[in-house]
Short mmCIF file of C-alpha atoms in Angstrom, two decimals:
data_model
loop_
_atom_site.label_atom_id
_atom_site.label_comp_id
_atom_site.label_asym_id
_atom_site.label_seq_id
_atom_site.Cartn_x
_atom_site.Cartn_y
_atom_site.Cartn_z
CA MET A 1 116.46 -110.27 34.17
CA SER A 2 113.21 -112.00 36.00
CA ALA A 3 110.78 -112.93 34.48
CA SER A 4 108.53 -111.56 36.91
CA MET A 5 110.19 -107.71 35.98
CA SER A 6 109.90 -108.59 32.23
CA GLN A 7 106.50 -108.94 32.74
CA PHE A 8 106.07 -105.95 34.95
CA LEU A 9 108.19 -103.68 32.00
CA SER A 10 106.17 -105.68 29.31
CA LYS A 11 103.11 -104.36 30.76
CA SER A 12 104.45 -101.34 31.64
CA LEU A 13 105.40 -100.25 28.21
CA ALA A 14 101.99 -101.49 26.75
CA ALA A 15 100.53 -98.80 28.79
CA CYS A 16 103.24 -96.02 27.57
CA LEU A 17 102.14 -92.43 26.43
CA LEU A 18 102.27 -91.42 23.32
CA MET A 19 101.91 -87.34 22.75
CA ALA A 20 100.44 -86.20 19.82
CA GLY A 21 99.25 -82.71 18.63
CA GLY A 22 101.08 -81.92 21.92
CA GLN A 23 98.90 -84.25 24.17
CA VAL A 24 99.72 -86.71 26.00
CA LEU A 25 97.05 -89.92 25.15
CA ALA A 26 96.91 -93.35 26.06
CA ALA A 27 98.53 -95.93 23.78
CA PRO A 28 95.31 -96.17 20.84
CA PRO A 29 93.35 -99.95 21.44
CA LYS A 30 94.28 -103.53 20.16
CA ALA A 31 90.83 -104.44 19.90
CA TYR A 32 87.38 -103.51 18.95
CA ARG A 33 84.48 -105.31 19.53
CA GLN A 34 81.29 -104.30 16.52
CA GLU A 35 78.05 -104.08 17.98
CA VAL A 36 74.48 -103.03 15.77
CA VAL A 37 73.26 -99.36 16.39
CA VAL A 38 70.53 -98.96 13.79
CA ALA A 39 69.43 -102.18 12.27
CA GLY A 40 69.41 -102.12 8.27
CA SER A 41 67.12 -102.32 5.88
CA HIS A 42 66.08 -104.49 2.02
CA PHE A 43 65.52 -100.90 1.13
CA GLN A 44 68.09 -97.23 0.13
CA GLY A 45 65.13 -95.35 0.07
CA VAL A 46 61.82 -97.15 -1.09
CA HIS A 47 59.82 -95.69 -4.08
CA GLY A 48 57.97 -96.17 -7.35
CA LEU A 49 55.39 -99.22 -6.77
CA ALA A 50 53.78 -102.59 -9.07
CA VAL A 51 51.37 -104.82 -7.66
CA ASP A 52 52.20 -107.61 -9.94
CA GLY A 53 48.35 -109.76 -9.53
CA LYS A 54 50.72 -113.12 -7.91
CA GLY A 55 50.71 -112.02 -4.06
CA HIS A 56 53.52 -109.99 -4.09
CA LEU A 57 54.77 -106.52 -5.10
CA LEU A 58 57.45 -104.90 -6.70
CA ALA A 59 59.09 -102.26 -5.01
CA SER A 60 62.43 -99.76 -7.05
CA ASN A 61 65.26 -99.04 -4.83
CA LEU A 62 67.33 -96.26 -7.18
CA LEU A 63 70.45 -95.38 -4.49
CA GLY A 64 70.43 -99.29 -3.61
CA ARG A 65 70.41 -99.61 -7.61
CA THR A 66 67.86 -102.50 -6.68
CA VAL A 67 64.32 -104.05 -7.97
CA HIS A 68 62.65 -105.77 -5.44
CA SER A 69 60.01 -108.06 -4.41
CA VAL A 70 57.65 -107.64 -1.61
CA ASP A 71 55.65 -110.69 -0.24
CA LEU A 72 51.87 -108.61 0.19
CA GLY A 73 51.08 -111.62 3.57
CA THR A 74 53.82 -111.47 5.22
CA GLY A 75 56.16 -108.60 4.82
CA ALA A 76 59.94 -110.60 2.92
CA VAL A 77 61.83 -108.87 0.95
CA SER A 78 63.79 -110.26 -1.82
CA THR A 79 65.62 -108.78 -4.41
CA VAL A 80 64.80 -109.32 -8.34
CA VAL A 81 67.44 -106.96 -9.25
CA GLY A 82 70.44 -106.20 -8.27
CA PRO A 83 73.33 -103.40 -8.26
CA PRO A 84 74.13 -102.50 -10.59
CA LEU A 85 71.20 -102.30 -13.33
CA GLY A 86 68.78 -101.88 -11.02
CA GLY A 87 68.96 -98.42 -10.57
CA ALA A 88 64.58 -98.04 -10.44
CA ASP A 89 63.41 -95.11 -9.60
CA ASP A 90 59.78 -96.24 -10.58
CA VAL A 91 59.04 -99.87 -11.70
CA ALA A 92 55.94 -101.36 -13.67
CA LEU A 93 54.95 -104.47 -16.24
CA GLY A 94 54.21 -104.82 -19.04
CA PRO A 95 51.00 -106.64 -20.50
CA ASP A 96 54.47 -109.69 -21.70
CA GLY A 97 54.69 -110.25 -17.67
CA SER A 98 57.91 -108.05 -17.76
CA ILE A 99 59.11 -105.60 -15.46
CA TYR A 100 60.44 -101.94 -16.50
CA TRP A 101 61.90 -99.08 -14.36
CA THR A 102 63.37 -95.65 -15.22
CA GLY A 103 67.28 -94.90 -14.34
CA PHE A 104 67.23 -91.91 -12.84
CA PHE A 105 70.74 -90.71 -12.70
CA THR A 106 72.17 -92.95 -15.48
CA GLY A 107 68.86 -91.83 -18.16
CA GLU A 108 68.40 -94.83 -19.32
CA LEU A 109 64.94 -97.54 -19.26
CA MET A 110 65.35 -100.58 -18.30
CA LYS A 111 63.40 -104.16 -19.51
CA ARG A 112 63.36 -107.56 -17.43
CA THR A 113 62.15 -110.65 -19.85
CA PRO A 114 59.94 -113.20 -17.61
CA ASP A 115 62.64 -115.54 -18.82
CA GLY A 116 65.81 -113.32 -16.50
CA LYS A 117 67.12 -111.63 -19.19
CA THR A 118 67.84 -107.84 -18.37
CA ARG A 119 69.27 -104.73 -20.95
CA VAL A 120 68.39 -101.18 -22.54
CA ILE A 121 65.66 -100.09 -24.41
CA ALA A 122 67.05 -96.68 -24.29
CA ARG A 123 69.02 -93.90 -23.46
CA ASP A 124 69.91 -90.55 -23.34
CA LEU A 125 66.73 -89.45 -20.87
CA PRO A 126 68.31 -87.68 -18.54
CA GLY A 127 66.03 -87.64 -15.16
CA LEU A 128 64.05 -90.69 -16.80
CA ASN A 129 61.21 -90.42 -13.58
CA SER A 130 57.72 -92.01 -14.12
CA LEU A 131 56.02 -95.30 -16.21
CA ALA A 132 52.83 -96.87 -17.55
CA PHE A 133 51.25 -98.48 -19.82
CA ARG A 134 47.86 -97.92 -22.21
CA ARG A 135 45.38 -100.43 -22.74
CA ASP A 136 46.45 -100.92 -26.57
CA GLY A 137 50.11 -101.91 -25.40
CA ARG A 138 51.62 -98.26 -26.02
CA PHE A 139 54.73 -97.27 -23.96
CA TYR A 140 55.18 -94.06 -21.85
CA VAL A 141 57.88 -92.76 -19.74
CA THR A 142 58.29 -89.02 -18.02
CA GLN A 143 61.50 -86.38 -17.94
CA LEU A 144 61.51 -84.85 -14.35
CA GLY A 145 64.37 -82.42 -12.93
CA ARG A 146 66.91 -83.10 -14.86
CA GLY A 147 64.70 -83.28 -18.26
CA ASP A 148 61.03 -81.90 -18.28
CA ALA A 149 59.16 -84.73 -21.12
CA LEU A 150 56.71 -87.16 -22.03
CA TRP A 151 58.44 -89.27 -24.27
CA GLU A 152 56.01 -93.30 -26.01
CA VAL A 153 58.97 -95.77 -25.70
CA ASP A 154 58.78 -98.57 -28.06
CA PRO A 155 58.42 -101.60 -25.62
CA SER A 156 61.06 -103.38 -28.18
CA GLY A 157 64.19 -100.62 -27.88
CA LYS A 158 63.89 -101.38 -32.26
CA LYS A 159 62.79 -97.27 -32.58
CA PRO A 160 63.22 -94.54 -30.88
CA PRO A 161 61.63 -92.84 -28.41
CA ARG A 162 59.33 -90.23 -29.68
CA LEU A 163 58.55 -86.72 -27.94
CA ALA A 164 54.86 -86.91 -26.52
CA ILE A 165 54.79 -83.28 -24.68
CA SER A 166 57.55 -81.20 -23.83
CA LYS A 167 57.65 -79.38 -21.10
CA PRO A 168 53.71 -80.10 -19.07
CA GLY A 169 55.14 -79.26 -15.90
CA PHE A 170 57.38 -81.95 -13.77
CA LEU A 171 55.14 -84.68 -14.57
CA ASN A 172 55.82 -86.91 -12.75
CA GLY A 173 53.38 -90.68 -10.87
CA PHE A 174 50.81 -91.05 -14.01
CA GLU A 175 48.58 -93.74 -14.47
CA PHE A 176 46.20 -94.22 -17.80
CA GLY A 177 42.45 -93.94 -16.63
CA PRO A 178 39.64 -96.40 -18.51
CA ASP A 179 39.25 -94.13 -21.55
CA ASP A 180 42.91 -93.99 -21.88
CA LYS A 181 43.82 -90.59 -20.94
CA LEU A 182 47.30 -90.17 -18.71
CA TYR A 183 46.31 -89.14 -15.52
CA GLY A 184 49.12 -87.80 -13.20
CA PRO A 185 50.35 -85.21 -10.99
CA ILE A 186 51.63 -82.15 -12.11
CA LEU A 187 54.22 -80.91 -9.82
CA LEU A 188 55.25 -77.03 -9.97
CA LYS A 189 51.31 -76.54 -10.03
CA GLY A 190 50.58 -78.70 -8.05
CA GLN A 191 47.11 -79.94 -8.93
CA ILE A 192 46.27 -83.69 -11.26
CA ALA A 193 45.92 -83.25 -14.59
CA ARG A 194 44.12 -85.65 -17.56
CA VAL A 195 46.51 -85.84 -20.81
CA ASP A 196 45.56 -86.44 -24.05
CA VAL A 197 48.73 -88.01 -25.30
CA ASP A 198 47.80 -87.94 -29.14
CA THR A 199 46.91 -84.21 -29.12
CA GLY A 200 48.92 -82.79 -26.38
CA SER A 201 46.26 -81.57 -24.24
CA ILE A 202 46.61 -81.31 -20.58
CA GLU A 203 43.51 -80.18 -18.53
CA THR A 204 42.93 -80.09 -14.52
CA VAL A 205 41.29 -82.70 -13.03
CA ALA A 206 42.41 -81.60 -9.22
CA GLU A 207 44.02 -78.78 -7.05
CA GLY A 208 45.06 -77.33 -4.56
CA PHE A 209 48.22 -80.14 -3.54
CA ALA A 210 50.99 -79.41 -2.07
CA MET A 211 52.67 -81.64 -3.43
CA PRO A 212 51.15 -84.54 -5.51
CA VAL A 213 53.14 -87.25 -6.73
CA ALA A 214 51.48 -90.14 -7.33
CA VAL A 215 48.24 -91.10 -8.92
CA ASN A 216 46.59 -94.91 -9.68
CA PHE A 217 43.02 -95.17 -10.19
CA ASP A 218 40.67 -97.86 -7.95
CA ALA A 219 40.48 -101.05 -8.76
CA ARG A 220 36.75 -100.68 -10.67
CA ARG A 221 38.88 -97.09 -12.41
CA GLU A 222 36.16 -95.14 -11.15
CA ASN A 223 38.41 -92.77 -8.94
CA LEU A 224 42.12 -91.44 -8.06
CA TYR A 225 44.06 -92.03 -5.19
CA VAL A 226 46.40 -89.60 -4.83
CA VAL A 227 49.86 -89.25 -2.18
CA ASP A 228 50.70 -85.93 -1.46
CA SER A 229 54.16 -86.17 -0.76
CA ALA A 230 54.47 -82.42 1.57
CA ARG A 231 51.63 -83.05 3.53
CA GLY A 232 51.69 -86.97 3.95
CA GLU A 233 48.34 -87.57 2.99
CA LEU A 234 46.41 -90.26 0.65
CA VAL A 235 43.39 -88.25 -0.86
CA ARG A 236 40.70 -89.89 -2.99
CA VAL A 237 39.42 -88.07 -6.28
CA ARG A 238 36.08 -88.65 -6.92
CA LEU A 239 35.66 -87.99 -11.01
CA PRO A 240 34.62 -86.41 -12.40
CA THR A 241 33.23 -83.70 -10.06
CA GLY A 242 36.99 -83.91 -8.67
CA ALA A 243 36.49 -83.92 -5.49
CA LYS A 244 39.33 -84.21 -3.06
CA GLU A 245 38.81 -86.80 0.66
CA VAL A 246 41.62 -87.07 2.51
CA VAL A 247 41.94 -91.13 3.32
CA ALA A 248 45.26 -91.24 5.61
CA LYS A 249 46.42 -89.13 7.30
CA LEU A 250 50.83 -90.38 7.21
CA PRO A 251 54.56 -89.04 7.56
CA THR A 252 55.79 -86.36 5.25
CA GLY A 253 58.09 -87.34 2.33
CA LEU A 254 55.78 -89.84 0.38
CA ASP A 255 56.85 -91.53 -3.03
CA ASN A 256 54.79 -92.91 -4.75
CA LEU A 257 51.10 -96.00 -4.50
CA ALA A 258 50.08 -98.88 -5.75
CA VAL A 259 46.27 -99.98 -5.62
CA GLY A 260 45.71 -103.74 -5.44
CA PRO A 261 42.92 -105.64 -7.10
CA ASP A 262 40.96 -105.47 -3.38
CA ASP A 263 41.76 -101.61 -3.75
CA LEU A 264 43.55 -101.95 -0.14
CA VAL A 265 47.03 -98.50 -1.40
CA TYR A 266 50.44 -99.53 -0.70
CA VAL A 267 52.27 -96.46 -0.18
CA SER A 268 56.25 -96.20 0.14
CA ASN A 269 58.01 -93.26 2.10
CA MET A 270 61.72 -92.48 0.93
CA VAL A 271 61.62 -90.30 4.50
CA ASP A 272 60.86 -93.59 6.23
CA ASN A 273 62.77 -95.90 3.82
CA ASP A 274 58.94 -98.12 4.49
CA ILE A 275 56.37 -99.59 3.27
CA ARG A 276 52.07 -99.01 4.15
CA VAL A 277 49.13 -100.27 3.99
CA VAL A 278 45.93 -98.44 3.60
CA ASN A 279 42.20 -99.95 4.13
CA PRO A 280 40.58 -97.23 2.21
CA ALA A 281 37.46 -98.18 3.93
CA ASP A 282 37.95 -97.41 7.35
CA GLY A 283 41.50 -95.48 6.47
CA SER A 284 43.45 -97.91 8.48
CA VAL A 285 46.70 -97.85 8.48
CA ARG A 286 49.55 -100.56 8.69
CA LEU A 287 53.38 -100.92 8.64
CA LEU A 288 54.22 -103.76 5.70
CA VAL A 289 57.53 -103.09 5.58
CA GLU A 290 59.51 -100.99 8.09
CA SER A 291 62.95 -99.62 8.32
CA ARG A 292 64.40 -97.06 11.16
CA LEU A 293 67.31 -95.57 8.24
CA ALA A 294 66.85 -94.56 4.55
CA VAL A 295 71.29 -94.08 3.57
CA PRO A 296 72.74 -92.99 5.89
CA SER A 297 76.00 -91.66 5.28
CA GLY A 298 78.07 -88.79 6.20
CA LEU A 299 78.23 -88.90 10.02
CA ALA A 300 78.93 -86.54 12.56
CA VAL A 301 79.46 -86.91 16.81
CA ALA A 302 80.77 -83.43 19.19
CA PRO A 303 84.02 -84.52 20.87
CA ASP A 304 82.35 -83.05 24.23
CA ASP A 305 79.18 -85.22 24.33
CA PRO A 306 79.27 -87.40 26.65
CA GLN A 307 76.55 -89.54 25.25
CA GLU A 308 77.71 -89.23 22.02
CA GLN A 309 74.33 -88.51 20.16
CA LEU A 310 75.49 -88.65 16.51
CA TYR A 311 74.29 -86.98 13.68
CA VAL A 312 73.17 -88.64 10.74
CA ALA A 313 72.47 -87.87 6.69
CA ASP A 314 70.30 -90.14 5.90
CA VAL A 315 69.97 -88.12 2.85
CA TYR A 316 66.15 -88.22 2.64
CA ALA A 317 66.21 -86.51 6.20
CA LEU A 318 68.29 -85.55 9.24
CA ARG A 319 68.48 -87.63 11.90
CA ARG A 320 69.86 -87.15 15.60
CA VAL A 321 70.55 -91.13 16.68
CA GLY A 322 71.68 -92.25 20.02
CA GLY A 323 75.17 -93.32 19.79
CA ARG A 324 74.53 -95.99 22.27
CA ASP A 325 70.62 -96.90 22.69
CA GLY A 326 70.30 -95.94 19.29
CA LYS A 327 67.20 -94.33 19.73
CA ILE A 328 66.47 -91.66 17.00
CA THR A 329 64.67 -88.55 18.64
CA GLN A 330 64.33 -86.38 15.61
CA THR A 331 63.90 -86.21 12.30
CA THR A 332 64.07 -82.28 9.48
CA ARG A 333 62.66 -84.67 7.24
CA VAL A 334 63.24 -83.29 3.43
CA LEU A 335 60.69 -82.25 0.86
CA SER A 336 58.21 -81.15 3.79
CA SER A 337 61.56 -78.40 4.86
CA ARG A 338 63.54 -76.73 3.06
CA LEU A 339 66.26 -79.54 3.95
CA ASN A 340 68.34 -80.75 1.00
CA PHE A 341 69.25 -84.19 0.38
CA PRO A 342 72.57 -84.55 3.00
CA MET A 343 74.51 -86.51 2.21
CA ASN A 344 77.79 -85.54 4.74
CA VAL A 345 76.90 -84.23 8.14
CA SER A 346 79.54 -81.70 9.79
CA LEU A 347 79.33 -79.61 13.13
CA GLY A 348 80.83 -76.56 14.17
CA ALA A 349 80.42 -74.58 18.40
CA LYS A 350 76.89 -73.43 17.22
CA HIS A 351 76.27 -74.83 13.68
CA VAL A 352 75.33 -78.19 11.96
CA VAL A 353 76.74 -78.23 9.18
CA LEU A 354 75.31 -80.31 5.37
CA SER A 355 76.54 -81.44 1.85
CA THR A 356 75.50 -83.20 -0.51
CA ALA A 357 76.53 -84.60 -3.77
CA TYR A 358 73.51 -84.38 -5.87
CA LEU A 359 74.56 -83.11 -9.60
CA GLY A 360 71.60 -80.37 -10.59
CA GLU A 361 69.65 -78.22 -8.94
CA HIS A 362 69.83 -80.15 -4.76
CA SER A 363 73.46 -79.85 -4.68
CA SER A 364 73.77 -77.08 -2.14
CA VAL A 365 75.45 -76.49 1.84
CA GLN A 366 73.74 -76.03 4.16
CA VAL A 367 74.12 -74.38 7.53
CA LEU A 368 71.70 -74.91 10.49
CA ASP A 369 71.14 -73.32 14.35
CA ARG A 370 73.34 -76.82 16.16
CA ALA A 371 70.63 -75.86 19.15
CA THR A 372 67.23 -75.35 17.23
CA GLY A 373 67.30 -76.70 13.78
CA GLU A 374 66.80 -73.11 11.90
CA LEU A 375 67.92 -73.52 8.52
CA LEU A 376 70.16 -70.39 8.53
CA ARG A 377 71.74 -70.60 5.36
CA THR A 378 72.29 -72.45 1.99
CA ILE A 379 75.05 -71.72 -0.34
CA PRO A 380 74.51 -73.21 -4.27
CA ASN A 381 77.17 -75.50 -5.45
CA ALA A 382 76.77 -77.94 -9.49
CA ASN A 383 80.22 -79.45 -7.71
CA GLY A 384 79.56 -81.85 -6.61
CA VAL A 385 80.25 -81.14 -2.59
CA GLN A 386 80.77 -84.32 -0.56
CA ALA A 387 82.19 -82.88 2.82
CA ALA A 388 81.64 -79.33 4.32
CA LEU A 389 83.47 -78.21 7.63
CA GLU A 390 83.22 -75.05 9.56
CA LEU A 391 86.26 -73.36 10.35
CA ALA A 392 86.56 -71.39 13.86
CA ASP A 393 85.58 -68.25 12.27
CA GLY A 394 82.51 -69.33 10.22
CA THR A 395 83.40 -69.70 7.37
CA LEU A 396 83.77 -73.17 5.57
CA LEU A 397 85.92 -75.87 3.94
CA LEU A 398 84.20 -77.71 0.83
CA ALA A 399 85.52 -80.36 -0.67
CA GLU A 400 84.88 -80.60 -4.42
CA SER A 401 84.75 -83.79 -5.64
CA THR A 402 84.46 -83.00 -9.17
CA THR A 403 86.07 -80.42 -9.65
CA GLY A 404 88.88 -82.32 -8.08
CA ARG A 405 89.15 -78.41 -5.32
CA LEU A 406 89.22 -77.78 -1.37
CA VAL A 407 88.05 -74.37 -1.38
CA ARG A 408 86.57 -71.73 0.94
CA VAL A 409 83.39 -69.85 1.32
CA ASP A 410 83.52 -66.79 3.30
CA THR A 411 80.67 -65.40 5.61
CA SER A 412 79.99 -63.13 3.29
CA GLU A 413 75.71 -62.56 1.11
CA PRO A 414 76.79 -64.10 -1.27
CA ALA A 415 78.95 -66.30 -0.70
CA GLY A 416 82.36 -65.55 -1.60
CA THR A 417 84.46 -69.00 -3.23
CA THR A 418 88.41 -69.02 -2.45
CA VAL A 419 90.46 -71.27 -4.42
CA LEU A 420 92.86 -73.43 -1.29
CA ALA A 421 93.62 -76.52 -2.56
CA GLU A 422 93.44 -78.48 -6.48
CA GLY A 423 94.44 -81.57 -7.91
CA LEU A 424 92.53 -83.24 -5.56
CA GLU A 425 91.45 -87.14 -7.03
CA GLY A 426 88.15 -86.98 -5.26
CA PRO A 427 87.83 -85.42 -2.44
CA VAL A 428 85.55 -87.46 -0.34
CA GLY A 429 86.40 -86.53 3.16
CA LEU A 430 87.38 -83.74 5.78
CA ALA A 431 88.50 -84.53 9.53
CA ALA A 432 90.18 -80.43 10.74
CA ASP A 433 93.59 -80.93 12.55
CA THR A 434 93.58 -76.82 13.60
CA GLU A 435 95.04 -76.82 16.74
CA ALA A 436 98.02 -78.37 15.65
CA GLU A 437 101.29 -75.37 15.31
CA GLU A 438 100.11 -75.17 11.60
CA PRO A 439 96.50 -75.67 11.24
CA GLY A 440 95.21 -77.75 8.70
CA VAL A 441 92.17 -80.11 7.42
CA TYR A 442 93.26 -83.83 6.27
CA VAL A 443 91.20 -85.07 3.16
CA THR A 444 90.25 -88.95 1.50
CA GLU A 445 90.72 -88.72 -1.94
CA VAL A 446 89.25 -91.74 -3.37
CA ARG A 447 90.37 -92.00 -6.76
CA SER A 448 93.77 -92.37 -6.48
CA GLY A 449 93.52 -93.75 -2.65
CA LYS A 450 94.90 -90.99 -0.39
CA VAL A 451 94.66 -89.65 2.46
CA THR A 452 96.51 -85.55 1.93
CA ARG A 453 96.74 -82.84 4.59
CA VAL A 454 96.23 -80.01 3.57
CA ARG A 455 98.18 -76.25 4.73
CA LEU A 456 95.07 -73.99 5.30
CA SER A 457 97.32 -71.24 5.75
CA ASP A 458 99.19 -72.23 2.13
CA GLY A 459 96.93 -74.74 0.31
CA ALA A 460 100.26 -76.40 1.08
CA ARG A 461 100.26 -80.24 0.22
CA ARG A 462 101.65 -83.76 1.80
CA THR A 463 100.29 -87.66 1.36
CA VAL A 464 100.07 -88.91 4.60
CA ALA A 465 98.90 -92.79 3.44
CA LYS A 466 98.83 -94.14 0.19
CA GLY A 467 97.68 -97.48 -1.80
CA LEU A 468 94.15 -97.37 -0.14
CA LYS A 469 91.58 -98.60 -2.28
CA ALA A 470 88.70 -96.11 -2.27
CA PRO A 471 89.28 -94.37 0.78
CA GLU A 472 85.61 -92.25 2.25
CA GLY A 473 84.70 -91.70 5.57
CA ILE A 474 87.89 -89.97 7.50
CA ALA A 475 87.21 -88.37 11.70
CA ARG A 476 90.35 -88.10 14.18
CA HIS A 477 90.57 -89.77 16.70
CA PRO A 478 90.83 -88.44 20.38
CA ASP A 479 94.33 -90.33 20.61
CA GLY A 480 94.58 -88.00 16.98
CA GLY A 481 94.93 -91.46 15.14
CA LEU A 482 92.81 -91.19 11.79
CA ILE A 483 89.90 -92.65 11.66
CA VAL A 484 88.97 -94.17 7.45
CA ALA A 485 86.97 -95.68 6.31
CA GLU A 486 88.76 -97.77 3.43
CA VAL A 487 85.75 -99.56 1.34
CA GLY A 488 87.29 -100.27 -2.16
CA ARG A 489 88.70 -102.90 0.13
CA LYS A 490 85.70 -103.28 2.36
CA ARG A 491 87.46 -102.25 5.76
CA LEU A 492 87.68 -99.61 8.64
CA VAL A 493 91.84 -98.56 9.38
CA ARG A 494 93.09 -96.43 10.92
CA ILE A 495 96.35 -94.71 10.17
CA GLU A 496 99.29 -92.71 12.50
CA PRO A 497 98.33 -88.87 10.86
CA THR A 498 102.64 -89.03 11.09
CA THR A 499 104.19 -92.01 10.01
CA GLY A 500 101.29 -93.62 7.34
CA ARG A 501 100.94 -96.65 9.40
CA LEU A 502 97.88 -98.28 8.93
CA THR A 503 96.10 -100.86 10.61
CA VAL A 504 92.96 -102.63 10.07
CA LEU A 505 90.61 -101.98 12.82
CA ALA A 506 87.77 -104.14 11.46
CA SER A 507 87.67 -105.73 7.67
CA GLY A 508 84.52 -107.68 5.79
CA LEU A 509 82.09 -104.49 6.58
CA ARG A 510 79.05 -104.33 4.33
CA ILE A 511 80.59 -100.47 2.65
CA GLY A 512 80.55 -99.48 -0.82
CA LEU A 513 77.51 -99.32 -3.53
CA PRO A 514 78.48 -99.52 -6.36
CA GLU A 515 79.07 -96.23 -8.46
CA SER A 516 76.22 -94.59 -10.41
CA VAL A 517 76.69 -92.44 -13.81
CA GLY A 518 75.56 -89.42 -13.23
CA MET A 519 76.83 -89.25 -9.38
CA PRO A 520 79.42 -87.64 -7.80
CA PRO A 521 83.06 -89.08 -7.20
CA GLY A 522 81.80 -91.62 -3.62
CA TYR A 523 78.72 -91.81 -4.45
CA ILE A 524 76.95 -92.54 -0.98
CA PRO A 525 79.70 -91.80 0.79
CA THR A 526 80.71 -93.95 4.53
CA GLY A 527 80.31 -92.17 7.38
CA VAL A 528 83.04 -92.42 9.86
CA ALA A 529 83.14 -91.02 13.69
CA VAL A 530 84.70 -91.29 17.05
CA GLY A 531 82.90 -90.03 20.33
CA GLY A 532 85.14 -89.71 23.11
CA SER A 533 84.82 -91.94 24.90
CA GLY A 534 86.67 -93.84 21.75
CA THR A 535 84.25 -95.59 20.15
CA ILE A 536 84.22 -95.24 16.76
CA TYR A 537 80.47 -95.60 15.26
CA LEU A 538 80.25 -96.45 10.67
CA THR A 539 77.69 -96.22 8.57
CA SER A 540 76.36 -99.09 6.37
CA ASP A 541 74.70 -97.98 2.85
CA ILE A 542 74.54 -101.28 1.93
CA GLU A 543 72.57 -102.47 5.08
CA SER A 544 70.92 -99.36 5.69
CA ALA A 545 72.67 -99.74 9.12
CA LEU A 546 74.54 -98.00 11.52
CA TYR A 547 77.40 -99.96 14.25
CA ARG A 548 79.95 -98.45 15.95
CA PHE A 549 83.23 -100.34 17.03
CA VAL A 550 83.86 -100.22 21.11
CA PRO A 551 87.21 -100.75 21.86
CA VAL A 552 87.75 -103.98 24.42
CA PRO A 553 89.90 -102.82 27.30
#
């Protein structure tokens, strides 16, 4: 055979067509080019703040499990405490210069001394949220959501916590006033209260807020600044009258604040993952730390969308992002809407399906109208639902990561549930295979390291691939291949569904935050989606970024 004929046959063989799902499709590409769709951030939703008096702002990062330091002049961010120890919902400085922070999911109160030693000083307080010191050095923390109590804690950790007040009504970000009374928002009542921690008495200082989440005194400690998360307002409350004045209008999703010695107010926003500086003298606002995404996790794209518009479950928001230009065109925010902290997203013909695996009151599956964004249905489920898919008849498939079940939810109200399969080990990702002769669904099992196919007619299972390390997000390629985020090995892989053959597409990826106590298997899932062009999209929870992998011809 001549060399030219051999080359011709080799090229013809490389371009030959494969059979997948009953369709004749082109051979998969051998290489991809990695590109940034949305650049990342240091935070995964920024929360509590504290000015250190040395030109820096301490900022807590609950889901990223870190405590950061922000330069007040430049906005430069550095890490003070990294994961997994730094799971902070709020942060404070003690009289001796130690840093204290609260672990909402872990129920632990942490301390880092000036010499860099970190340890737990209180345990078993789920929902541990806000904290503050009184002038005499007494130290108080509050439980919120997973509890409702105010505790006095020994800053040294030698004595057990003492219950100060039971069920104050969800007391959030607070501070002690010059009268040694505690001032803070009572979430359940939309009020700002004055609390005597010695007697337990609670008085109303101001009311009429939608969702007050934190307060701080001004530098002279005469007035209170309040952030109203649902309205996006920074409000000044004049004491002792309780008169209110809106100082600045901000985006909704505000979480906390800190006031500097110059009376500048630093405000965190967990939805936008940023920190803004407000000058109360004129109401001007500027960004200190800017981000575009908060905690990008689940990801979906319509296969017939030529623009490849991405639906991003950003934990604190549902966002629409241009797959080609990275432009964010639509955002539905938590707190100011009925949205429940979306961690996964999938698309049906007419609906968007969201799920959140938070173990608590916010655990649910939500169905939205794809055209209007209207919330049509909320289905509570506290079993750590990771992925959720809508079938053609409107029924839903849910991956319950904590029970190891794949369940079917019908369209009735209230919803009826049927167990399709059980014994799965940490099911996280789902990818439909409903066009096959025997319709099924592919499931990633983060604990067993498997990709499993479950037949929809009877729940029969077949192992497609094993030996993976923490597989999470999964999507079908247009040619029928499975694209999987193998988080434990920091790589993106392709799996042939009929043979289980694995090909590594990209490695060394910044994906896979460490799991947290009190959260389900998979924690913050890494999302994967594939557009009609064959471009693969991937979320990075570590970087709060969005990437694409473009086929190289």
